[in-house]
Structure formats: C-alpha cells, structure tokens
Amino acid sequence: DTAVSQTPKYLVTQMGNDKSIKCEQNLGHDTMYWYKQDSKKFLKIMFSYNNKELIINETVPNRFSPKSPDKAHLNLHINSLELGDSAVYFCASSQGRPNNEQFFGPGTRLTVL
Amino acid sequence: GDSVTQMEGPVTLSEEAFLTINCTYTATGYPSLFWYVQYPGEGLQLLLKATKADDKGSNKGFEATYRKETTSFHLEKGSVQVSDSAVYFCALMSGGSNYKLTFGKGTLLTVNP
C-alpha cells in the first residue's frame, strides 16, 4: 500500500496556465507538507498543515495556494504558471512530535513550457 | 536562521570503499538532525536521525554522530555497495524554525562495481 501518494507524477503545461497537484496519505498522520526541489536537487519547504491548519508558510508567491480538505489530503494549486515553477514537488506527512520522521511521496515533476 | 552545509558532490567510489559525507549546521536551540536518502526517481526516505548531543544514529550500515561542539553530523559507512548510489541529504529541525526541516544541498554518491 502506498503511504503518501501524489498525482500526477508528471505534469507538462504552458506558461500562464493554472494547475493542481494532489497529495494523499493513508498513514493517519496529522501534519502534511509541500516541498520544492529545483534542478540542482535543492529542497525547500513551501507549506505545512497540521490538522488542516496552516502552520508553515515560507516565502512563496501567492500564486501557490495549498488546500487541505481533511487531514489525509493536502493539494497544491498553482495559478499563472511561470517557467521558474518547473521543479519536482514533494508532498510529505508526519505524526505527533515535531522531530518524528517525515514520509515523502514519489514527487510530481512539473515542466512549464 | 537555520542552515545546513554539506560537502559538494558528486562523490564517486568503488564498491567496498569507505564513505564520509560531511555535514555541519547552524541552528537556534538544540535541533534534531537527520540524514535522508533519495534513490533515482524516488522520493526521500529517512536513513537515520539523532535528537540530542552525542546520540549516534545508525541504519543499513550507515552511521552519524551528533557533535554539538563541532555542530556536525557526518555520515559514514565502512563498505559501500552499488545499491547505495543515491543523493544524500543532511537536514535539521529546530523549535526556532517552527519545526520545519531545513535541508542541505544534497550529495550525489555513485558507487561503481
């Protein structure tokens, strides 16, 4: 069984479009995250939700909007896509104490043309 | 703010060689320290962690010791295998950062037979 799943795995789109990436975890965790990994493999957190409440919101353009309909889902919607948004986006989840392990999804490779 | 510095890659070794990947950090308070591994085409997996000074994390033959006096968490393995080829990320989590994971830039390890 997949613990943290993301859809789609690959997303190719034109500049200016709006797109969404979905994330679901079946681990019963209460905290979920979105990370961006650039072409040089550098990973940076974007958002974190705990029990559907936003707790971390890094300096991310407001074109990016996370939405958590329930504890098991954290979706990422991106408006007016730009070339610089091309990256791999990872969803992750964790439970309980903050320094517990984060479980990562397989990633969504977004390419903006 | 929090930061993690790890040795630049790529690192190329022959099978059964000794591996060290250096990692140093800057953080407020007393962070927890982690090593994550990313195999080709996959998401990140926790390799090992240490939550307080002098703790040693270990897993799959890899070890790292939390050294507060040198603010370091170097990753070591006595005898690498081809299957260890991956990108390795050092990371920290501290209360001062609202418990977000801060990653180093990753080190690509290639092990040749």
PDB file of N, CA and C in Angstrom, chain A residues 4-94:
ATOM      1  N   VAL A   4       2.252   7.652   1.044  1.00  0.00           N
ATOM      2  CA  VAL A   4       1.999   9.014   0.595  1.00  0.00           C
ATOM      3  C   VAL A   4       1.979   8.984  -0.938  1.00  0.00           C
ATOM      4  N   SER A   5       0.864   9.343  -1.509  1.00  0.00           N
ATOM      5  CA  SER A   5       0.741   9.294  -2.966  1.00  0.00           C
ATOM      6  C   SER A   5       0.476  10.690  -3.509  1.00  0.00           C
ATOM      7  N   GLN A   6       0.962  10.905  -4.722  1.00  0.00           N
ATOM      8  CA  GLN A   6       0.787  12.197  -5.391  1.00  0.00           C
ATOM      9  C   GLN A   6       0.303  11.941  -6.809  1.00  0.00           C
ATOM     10  N   THR A   7      -0.554  12.825  -7.280  1.00  0.00           N
ATOM     11  CA  THR A   7      -0.970  12.782  -8.681  1.00  0.00           C
ATOM     12  C   THR A   7      -1.023  14.194  -9.233  1.00  0.00           C
ATOM     13  N   PRO A   8      -0.585  14.371 -10.471  1.00  0.00           N
ATOM     14  CA  PRO A   8       0.033  13.360 -11.341  1.00  0.00           C
ATOM     15  C   PRO A   8       1.510  13.178 -11.022  1.00  0.00           C
ATOM     16  N   LYS A   9       2.139  12.215 -11.638  1.00  0.00           N
ATOM     17  CA  LYS A   9       3.576  12.015 -11.473  1.00  0.00           C
ATOM     18  C   LYS A   9       4.357  12.984 -12.355  1.00  0.00           C
ATOM     19  N   TYR A  10       3.814  13.253 -13.536  1.00  0.00           N
ATOM     20  CA  TYR A  10       4.418  14.213 -14.457  1.00  0.00           C
ATOM     21  C   TYR A  10       3.340  15.194 -14.901  1.00  0.00           C
ATOM     22  N   LEU A  11       3.747  16.450 -15.047  1.00  0.00           N
ATOM     23  CA  LEU A  11       2.808  17.490 -15.472  1.00  0.00           C
ATOM     24  C   LEU A  11       3.555  18.448 -16.378  1.00  0.00           C
ATOM     25  N   VAL A  12       3.131  18.502 -17.625  1.00  0.00           N
ATOM     26  CA  VAL A  12       3.729  19.419 -18.594  1.00  0.00           C
ATOM     27  C   VAL A  12       2.650  20.392 -19.033  1.00  0.00           C
ATOM     28  N   THR A  13       2.958  21.695 -18.961  1.00  0.00           N
ATOM     29  CA  THR A  13       1.924  22.680 -19.232  1.00  0.00           C
ATOM     30  C   THR A  13       2.550  23.959 -19.777  1.00  0.00           C
ATOM     31  N   GLN A  14       1.708  24.829 -20.280  1.00  0.00           N
ATOM     32  CA  GLN A  14       2.179  26.094 -20.838  1.00  0.00           C
ATOM     33  C   GLN A  14       2.204  27.179 -19.780  1.00  0.00           C
ATOM     34  N   MET A  15       3.073  28.145 -19.988  1.00  0.00           N
ATOM     35  CA  MET A  15       3.099  29.345 -19.126  1.00  0.00           C
ATOM     36  C   MET A  15       1.727  29.970 -19.076  1.00  0.00           C
ATOM     37  N   GLY A  16       1.361  30.464 -17.891  1.00  0.00           N
ATOM     38  CA  GLY A  16       0.093  31.168 -17.737  1.00  0.00           C
ATOM     39  C   GLY A  16      -1.058  30.276 -17.338  1.00  0.00           C
ATOM     40  N   ASN A  17      -0.891  28.958 -17.478  1.00  0.00           N
ATOM     41  CA  ASN A  17      -1.970  28.042 -17.090  1.00  0.00           C
ATOM     42  C   ASN A  17      -2.066  27.911 -15.570  1.00  0.00           C
ATOM     43  N   ASP A  18      -3.216  27.355 -15.136  1.00  0.00           N
ATOM     44  CA  ASP A  18      -3.424  27.026 -13.725  1.00  0.00           C
ATOM     45  C   ASP A  18      -3.466  25.507 -13.600  1.00  0.00           C
ATOM     46  N   LYS A  19      -2.760  24.979 -12.604  1.00  0.00           N
ATOM     47  CA  LYS A  19      -2.735  23.526 -12.428  1.00  0.00           C
ATOM     48  C   LYS A  19      -2.773  23.164 -10.946  1.00  0.00           C
ATOM     49  N   SER A  20      -3.182  21.926 -10.677  1.00  0.00           N
ATOM     50  CA  SER A  20      -3.208  21.424  -9.302  1.00  0.00           C
ATOM     51  C   SER A  20      -2.466  20.104  -9.200  1.00  0.00           C
ATOM     52  N   ILE A  21      -1.849  19.896  -8.040  1.00  0.00           N
ATOM     53  CA  ILE A  21      -1.213  18.624  -7.704  1.00  0.00           C
ATOM     54  C   ILE A  21      -1.892  18.121  -6.435  1.00  0.00           C
ATOM     55  N   LYS A  22      -2.234  16.822  -6.456  1.00  0.00           N
ATOM     56  CA  LYS A  22      -2.943  16.271  -5.301  1.00  0.00           C
ATOM     57  C   LYS A  22      -2.030  15.380  -4.483  1.00  0.00           C
ATOM     58  N   CYS A  23      -2.266  15.367  -3.174  1.00  0.00           N
ATOM     59  CA  CYS A  23      -1.493  14.515  -2.268  1.00  0.00           C
ATOM     60  C   CYS A  23      -2.435  13.874  -1.269  1.00  0.00           C
ATOM     61  N   GLU A  24      -2.207  12.583  -1.051  1.00  0.00           N
ATOM     62  CA  GLU A  24      -2.997  11.851  -0.067  1.00  0.00           C
ATOM     63  C   GLU A  24      -2.085  10.955   0.741  1.00  0.00           C
ATOM     64  N   GLN A  25      -2.337  10.873   2.051  1.00  0.00           N
ATOM     65  CA  GLN A  25      -1.578   9.946   2.885  1.00  0.00           C
ATOM     66  C   GLN A  25      -2.551   9.046   3.644  1.00  0.00           C
ATOM     67  N   ASN A  26      -2.191   7.763   3.721  1.00  0.00           N
ATOM     68  CA  ASN A  26      -3.045   6.795   4.412  1.00  0.00           C
ATOM     69  C   ASN A  26      -2.396   6.299   5.701  1.00  0.00           C
ATOM     70  N   LEU A  27      -1.539   7.151   6.279  1.00  0.00           N
ATOM     71  CA  LEU A  27      -0.803   6.779   7.490  1.00  0.00           C
ATOM     72  C   LEU A  27      -1.477   7.279   8.758  1.00  0.00           C
ATOM     73  N   GLY A  28      -2.550   8.031   8.599  1.00  0.00           N
ATOM     74  CA  GLY A  28      -3.211   8.589   9.773  1.00  0.00           C
ATOM     75  C   GLY A  28      -2.449   9.742  10.406  1.00  0.00           C
ATOM     76  N   HIS A  29      -1.521  10.332   9.675  1.00  0.00           N
ATOM     77  CA  HIS A  29      -0.725  11.438  10.200  1.00  0.00           C
ATOM     78  C   HIS A  29      -1.549  12.716  10.309  1.00  0.00           C
ATOM     79  N   ASP A  30      -1.086  13.625  11.205  1.00  0.00           N
ATOM     80  CA  ASP A  30      -1.838  14.862  11.397  1.00  0.00           C
ATOM     81  C   ASP A  30      -1.169  16.077  10.754  1.00  0.00           C
ATOM     82  N   THR A  31       0.032  15.891  10.187  1.00  0.00           N
ATOM     83  CA  THR A  31       0.752  17.014   9.590  1.00  0.00           C
ATOM     84  C   THR A  31       1.205  16.661   8.178  1.00  0.00           C
ATOM     85  N   MET A  32       0.998  17.598   7.260  1.00  0.00           N
ATOM     86  CA  MET A  32       1.406  17.379   5.873  1.00  0.00           C
ATOM     87  C   MET A  32       2.182  18.584   5.371  1.00  0.00           C
ATOM     88  N   TYR A  33       3.031  18.337   4.362  1.00  0.00           N
ATOM     89  CA  TYR A  33       3.978  19.340   3.881  1.00  0.00           C
ATOM     90  C   TYR A  33       4.038  19.330   2.357  1.00  0.00           C
ATOM     91  N   TRP A  34       4.432  20.475   1.806  1.00  0.00           N
ATOM     92  CA  TRP A  34       4.846  20.553   0.407  1.00  0.00           C
ATOM     93  C   TRP A  34       6.263  21.104   0.348  1.00  0.00           C
ATOM     94  N   TYR A  35       7.109  20.408  -0.451  1.00  0.00           N
ATOM     95  CA  TYR A  35       8.482  20.827  -0.693  1.00  0.00           C
ATOM     96  C   TYR A  35       8.683  21.024  -2.192  1.00  0.00           C
ATOM     97  N   LYS A  36       9.611  21.918  -2.528  1.00  0.00           N
ATOM     98  CA  LYS A  36      10.009  22.114  -3.921  1.00  0.00           C
ATOM     99  C   LYS A  36      11.471  21.728  -4.071  1.00  0.00           C
ATOM    100  N   GLN A  37      11.774  20.894  -5.080  1.00  0.00           N
ATOM    101  CA  GLN A  37      13.162  20.512  -5.364  1.00  0.00           C
ATOM    102  C   GLN A  37      13.537  21.051  -6.730  1.00  0.00           C
ATOM    103  N   ASP A  38      14.541  21.924  -6.757  1.00  0.00           N
ATOM    104  CA  ASP A  38      14.895  22.549  -8.031  1.00  0.00           C
ATOM    105  C   ASP A  38      15.814  21.649  -8.857  1.00  0.00           C
ATOM    106  N   SER A  39      16.266  22.173  -9.973  1.00  0.00           N
ATOM    107  CA  SER A  39      17.045  21.354 -10.913  1.00  0.00           C
ATOM    108  C   SER A  39      18.386  20.929 -10.343  1.00  0.00           C
ATOM    109  N   LYS A  40      18.845  21.629  -9.314  1.00  0.00           N
ATOM    110  CA  LYS A  40      20.107  21.269  -8.664  1.00  0.00           C
ATOM    111  C   LYS A  40      19.871  20.384  -7.438  1.00  0.00           C
ATOM    112  N   LYS A  41      18.665  19.867  -7.302  1.00  0.00           N
ATOM    113  CA  LYS A  41      18.300  18.950  -6.222  1.00  0.00           C
ATOM    114  C   LYS A  41      18.100  19.647  -4.877  1.00  0.00           C
ATOM    115  N   PHE A  42      18.150  20.983  -4.858  1.00  0.00           N
ATOM    116  CA  PHE A  42      17.971  21.681  -3.590  1.00  0.00           C
ATOM    117  C   PHE A  42      16.514  21.613  -3.166  1.00  0.00           C
ATOM    118  N   LEU A  43      16.277  21.195  -1.912  1.00  0.00           N
ATOM    119  CA  LEU A  43      14.931  21.006  -1.369  1.00  0.00           C
ATOM    120  C   LEU A  43      14.582  22.124  -0.409  1.00  0.00           C
ATOM    121  N   LYS A  44      13.382  22.691  -0.581  1.00  0.00           N
ATOM    122  CA  LYS A  44      12.985  23.762   0.323  1.00  0.00           C
ATOM    123  C   LYS A  44      11.509  23.592   0.655  1.00  0.00           C
ATOM    124  N   ILE A  45      11.180  23.758   1.933  1.00  0.00           N
ATOM    125  CA  ILE A  45       9.782  23.636   2.317  1.00  0.00           C
ATOM    126  C   ILE A  45       8.992  24.828   1.802  1.00  0.00           C
ATOM    127  N   MET A  46       7.757  24.545   1.429  1.00  0.00           N
ATOM    128  CA  MET A  46       6.850  25.606   0.987  1.00  0.00           C
ATOM    129  C   MET A  46       5.770  25.841   2.030  1.00  0.00           C
ATOM    130  N   PHE A  47       5.059  24.779   2.387  1.00  0.00           N
ATOM    131  CA  PHE A  47       3.929  24.883   3.306  1.00  0.00           C
ATOM    132  C   PHE A  47       3.888  23.679   4.237  1.00  0.00           C
ATOM    133  N   SER A  48       3.216  23.879   5.380  1.00  0.00           N
ATOM    134  CA  SER A  48       2.916  22.766   6.261  1.00  0.00           C
ATOM    135  C   SER A  48       1.552  22.988   6.898  1.00  0.00           C
ATOM    136  N   TYR A  49       0.776  21.923   6.964  1.00  0.00           N
ATOM    137  CA  TYR A  49      -0.532  21.950   7.600  1.00  0.00           C
ATOM    138  C   TYR A  49      -0.552  20.940   8.734  1.00  0.00           C
ATOM    139  N   ASN A  50      -1.130  21.346   9.874  1.00  0.00           N
ATOM    140  CA  ASN A  50      -1.348  20.448  10.990  1.00  0.00           C
ATOM    141  C   ASN A  50      -2.841  20.429  11.296  1.00  0.00           C
ATOM    142  N   ASN A  51      -3.439  19.244  11.202  1.00  0.00           N
ATOM    143  CA  ASN A  51      -4.884  19.130  11.428  1.00  0.00           C
ATOM    144  C   ASN A  51      -5.664  20.173  10.625  1.00  0.00           C
ATOM    145  N   LYS A  52      -5.317  20.290   9.369  1.00  0.00           N
ATOM    146  CA  LYS A  52      -5.965  21.181   8.400  1.00  0.00           C
ATOM    147  C   LYS A  52      -5.675  22.665   8.640  1.00  0.00           C
ATOM    148  N   GLU A  53      -4.774  22.969   9.577  1.00  0.00           N
ATOM    149  CA  GLU A  53      -4.448  24.369   9.850  1.00  0.00           C
ATOM    150  C   GLU A  53      -3.055  24.684   9.330  1.00  0.00           C
ATOM    151  N   LEU A  54      -2.911  25.790   8.610  1.00  0.00           N
ATOM    152  CA  LEU A  54      -1.625  26.185   8.062  1.00  0.00           C
ATOM    153  C   LEU A  54      -0.688  26.602   9.187  1.00  0.00           C
ATOM    154  N   ILE A  55       0.497  25.948   9.292  1.00  0.00           N
ATOM    155  CA  ILE A  55       1.438  26.286  10.354  1.00  0.00           C
ATOM    156  C   ILE A  55       2.765  26.794   9.818  1.00  0.00           C
ATOM    157  N   ILE A  56       3.119  26.454   8.605  1.00  0.00           N
ATOM    158  CA  ILE A  56       4.336  26.967   7.981  1.00  0.00           C
ATOM    159  C   ILE A  56       3.960  27.482   6.602  1.00  0.00           C
ATOM    160  N   ASN A  57       4.356  28.711   6.331  1.00  0.00           N
ATOM    161  CA  ASN A  57       4.115  29.307   5.028  1.00  0.00           C
ATOM    162  C   ASN A  57       5.364  30.098   4.684  1.00  0.00           C
ATOM    163  N   GLU A  58       6.266  29.467   3.945  1.00  0.00           N
ATOM    164  CA  GLU A  58       7.508  30.121   3.596  1.00  0.00           C
ATOM    165  C   GLU A  58       7.263  31.221   2.566  1.00  0.00           C
ATOM    166  N   THR A  59       8.322  31.890   2.198  1.00  0.00           N
ATOM    167  CA  THR A  59       8.183  32.980   1.229  1.00  0.00           C
ATOM    168  C   THR A  59       7.925  32.378  -0.144  1.00  0.00           C
ATOM    169  N   VAL A  60       6.675  32.165  -0.408  1.00  0.00           N
ATOM    170  CA  VAL A  60       6.249  31.536  -1.655  1.00  0.00           C
ATOM    171  C   VAL A  60       5.298  32.507  -2.342  1.00  0.00           C
ATOM    172  N   PRO A  61       5.406  32.687  -3.664  1.00  0.00           N
ATOM    173  CA  PRO A  61       4.465  33.586  -4.349  1.00  0.00           C
ATOM    174  C   PRO A  61       3.016  33.208  -4.068  1.00  0.00           C
ATOM    175  N   ASN A  62       2.162  34.206  -3.975  1.00  0.00           N
ATOM    176  CA  ASN A  62       0.769  33.880  -3.653  1.00  0.00           C
ATOM    177  C   ASN A  62       0.031  33.245  -4.818  1.00  0.00           C
ATOM    178  N   ARG A  63       0.735  32.975  -5.914  1.00  0.00           N
ATOM    179  CA  ARG A  63       0.158  32.155  -6.989  1.00  0.00           C
ATOM    180  C   ARG A  63       0.014  30.699  -6.510  1.00  0.00           C
ATOM    181  N   PHE A  64       0.760  30.351  -5.455  1.00  0.00           N
ATOM    182  CA  PHE A  64       0.695  28.998  -4.910  1.00  0.00           C
ATOM    183  C   PHE A  64      -0.284  28.996  -3.741  1.00  0.00           C
ATOM    184  N   SER A  65      -1.281  28.129  -3.810  1.00  0.00           N
ATOM    185  CA  SER A  65      -2.246  28.071  -2.714  1.00  0.00           C
ATOM    186  C   SER A  65      -2.491  26.618  -2.326  1.00  0.00           C
ATOM    187  N   PRO A  66      -2.112  26.276  -1.090  1.00  0.00           N
ATOM    188  CA  PRO A  66      -2.396  24.923  -0.603  1.00  0.00           C
ATOM    189  C   PRO A  66      -3.831  24.848  -0.101  1.00  0.00           C
ATOM    190  N   LYS A  67      -4.380  23.639  -0.214  1.00  0.00           N
ATOM    191  CA  LYS A  67      -5.735  23.429   0.316  1.00  0.00           C
ATOM    192  C   LYS A  67      -5.792  22.060   0.973  1.00  0.00           C
ATOM    193  N   SER A  68      -6.302  22.039   2.208  1.00  0.00           N
ATOM    194  CA  SER A  68      -6.376  20.785   2.943  1.00  0.00           C
ATOM    195  C   SER A  68      -7.834  20.491   3.287  1.00  0.00           C
ATOM    196  N   PRO A  69      -8.512  19.697   2.470  1.00  0.00           N
ATOM    197  CA  PRO A  69      -9.931  19.414   2.740  1.00  0.00           C
ATOM    198  C   PRO A  69     -10.129  18.544   3.976  1.00  0.00           C
ATOM    199  N   ASP A  70      -9.129  17.725   4.294  1.00  0.00           N
ATOM    200  CA  ASP A  70      -9.157  16.908   5.501  1.00  0.00           C
ATOM    201  C   ASP A  70      -7.731  16.525   5.856  1.00  0.00           C
ATOM    202  N   LYS A  71      -7.565  15.844   6.986  1.00  0.00           N
ATOM    203  CA  LYS A  71      -6.202  15.564   7.461  1.00  0.00           C
ATOM    204  C   LYS A  71      -5.403  14.687   6.515  1.00  0.00           C
ATOM    205  N   ALA A  72      -6.082  13.924   5.679  1.00  0.00           N
ATOM    206  CA  ALA A  72      -5.387  12.974   4.814  1.00  0.00           C
ATOM    207  C   ALA A  72      -4.990  13.557   3.465  1.00  0.00           C
ATOM    208  N   HIS A  73      -5.410  14.784   3.185  1.00  0.00           N
ATOM    209  CA  HIS A  73      -5.171  15.382   1.869  1.00  0.00           C
ATOM    210  C   HIS A  73      -4.596  16.774   1.988  1.00  0.00           C
ATOM    211  N   LEU A  74      -3.616  17.052   1.131  1.00  0.00           N
ATOM    212  CA  LEU A  74      -3.096  18.415   1.005  1.00  0.00           C
ATOM    213  C   LEU A  74      -2.780  18.638  -0.466  1.00  0.00           C
ATOM    214  N   ASN A  75      -3.588  19.472  -1.091  1.00  0.00           N
ATOM    215  CA  ASN A  75      -3.441  19.731  -2.516  1.00  0.00           C
ATOM    216  C   ASN A  75      -2.739  21.064  -2.722  1.00  0.00           C
ATOM    217  N   LEU A  76      -2.068  21.179  -3.860  1.00  0.00           N
ATOM    218  CA  LEU A  76      -1.335  22.407  -4.183  1.00  0.00           C
ATOM    219  C   LEU A  76      -1.857  22.936  -5.511  1.00  0.00           C
ATOM    220  N   HIS A  77      -2.387  24.145  -5.467  1.00  0.00           N
ATOM    221  CA  HIS A  77      -2.894  24.781  -6.675  1.00  0.00           C
ATOM    222  C   HIS A  77      -1.959  25.910  -7.066  1.00  0.00           C
ATOM    223  N   ILE A  78      -1.613  25.965  -8.340  1.00  0.00           N
ATOM    224  CA  ILE A  78      -0.697  26.998  -8.823  1.00  0.00           C
ATOM    225  C   ILE A  78      -1.370  27.771  -9.953  1.00  0.00           C
ATOM    226  N   ASN A  79      -1.478  29.084  -9.756  1.00  0.00           N
ATOM    227  CA  ASN A  79      -2.066  29.955 -10.782  1.00  0.00           C
ATOM    228  C   ASN A  79      -0.974  30.576 -11.645  1.00  0.00           C
ATOM    229  N   SER A  80      -1.339  30.901 -12.871  1.00  0.00           N
ATOM    230  CA  SER A  80      -0.455  31.671 -13.769  1.00  0.00           C
ATOM    231  C   SER A  80       0.968  31.125 -13.767  1.00  0.00           C
ATOM    232  N   LEU A  81       1.105  29.887 -14.143  1.00  0.00           N
ATOM    233  CA  LEU A  81       2.402  29.212 -14.075  1.00  0.00           C
ATOM    234  C   LEU A  81       3.485  29.964 -14.837  1.00  0.00           C
ATOM    235  N   GLU A  82       4.700  29.956 -14.264  1.00  0.00           N
ATOM    236  CA  GLU A  82       5.868  30.604 -14.857  1.00  0.00           C
ATOM    237  C   GLU A  82       6.954  29.562 -15.106  1.00  0.00           C
ATOM    238  N   LEU A  83       7.905  29.920 -15.974  1.00  0.00           N
ATOM    239  CA  LEU A  83       8.991  28.988 -16.293  1.00  0.00           C
ATOM    240  C   LEU A  83       9.735  28.544 -15.032  1.00  0.00           C
ATOM    241  N   GLY A  84       9.925  29.473 -14.112  1.00  0.00           N
ATOM    242  CA  GLY A  84      10.671  29.187 -12.890  1.00  0.00           C
ATOM    243  C   GLY A  84       9.958  28.246 -11.937  1.00  0.00           C
ATOM    244  N   ASP A  85       8.705  27.931 -12.221  1.00  0.00           N
ATOM    245  CA  ASP A  85       7.975  26.981 -11.372  1.00  0.00           C
ATOM    246  C   ASP A  85       8.337  25.540 -11.712  1.00  0.00           C
ATOM    247  N   SER A  86       9.039  25.347 -12.815  1.00  0.00           N
ATOM    248  CA  SER A  86       9.459  23.991 -13.199  1.00  0.00           C
ATOM    249  C   SER A  86      10.352  23.415 -12.108  1.00  0.00           C
ATOM    250  N   ALA A  87       9.965  22.254 -11.596  1.00  0.00           N
ATOM    251  CA  ALA A  87      10.673  21.636 -10.472  1.00  0.00           C
ATOM    252  C   ALA A  87       9.983  20.307 -10.175  1.00  0.00           C
ATOM    253  N   VAL A  88      10.530  19.611  -9.187  1.00  0.00           N
ATOM    254  CA  VAL A  88       9.833  18.439  -8.655  1.00  0.00           C
ATOM    255  C   VAL A  88       9.234  18.848  -7.318  1.00  0.00           C
ATOM    256  N   TYR A  89       7.956  18.591  -7.148  1.00  0.00           N
ATOM    257  CA  TYR A  89       7.248  18.950  -5.923  1.00  0.00           C
ATOM    258  C   TYR A  89       6.967  17.681  -5.130  1.00  0.00           C
ATOM    259  N   PHE A  90       7.384  17.699  -3.862  1.00  0.00           N
ATOM    260  CA  PHE A  90       7.193  16.547  -2.990  1.00  0.00           C
ATOM    261  C   PHE A  90       6.212  16.890  -1.885  1.00  0.00           C
ATOM    262  N   CYS A  91       5.310  15.963  -1.655  1.00  0.00           N
ATOM    263  CA  CYS A  91       4.420  16.014  -0.510  1.00  0.00           C
ATOM    264  C   CYS A  91       5.003  15.108   0.575  1.00  0.00           C
ATOM    265  N   ALA A  92       4.777  15.438   1.825  1.00  0.00           N
ATOM    266  CA  ALA A  92       5.254  14.606   2.929  1.00  0.00           C
ATOM    267  C   ALA A  92       4.253  14.674   4.074  1.00  0.00           C
ATOM    268  N   SER A  93       4.352  13.711   4.991  1.00  0.00           N
ATOM    269  CA  SER A  93       3.493  13.742   6.169  1.00  0.00           C
ATOM    270  C   SER A  93       4.265  13.227   7.371  1.00  0.00           C
ATOM    271  N   SER A  94       3.786  13.618   8.560  1.00  0.00           N
ATOM    272  CA  SER A  94       4.385  13.145   9.805  1.00  0.00           C
ATOM    273  C   SER A  94       3.313  13.152  10.890  1.00  0.00           C
TER     274      SER A  94
END
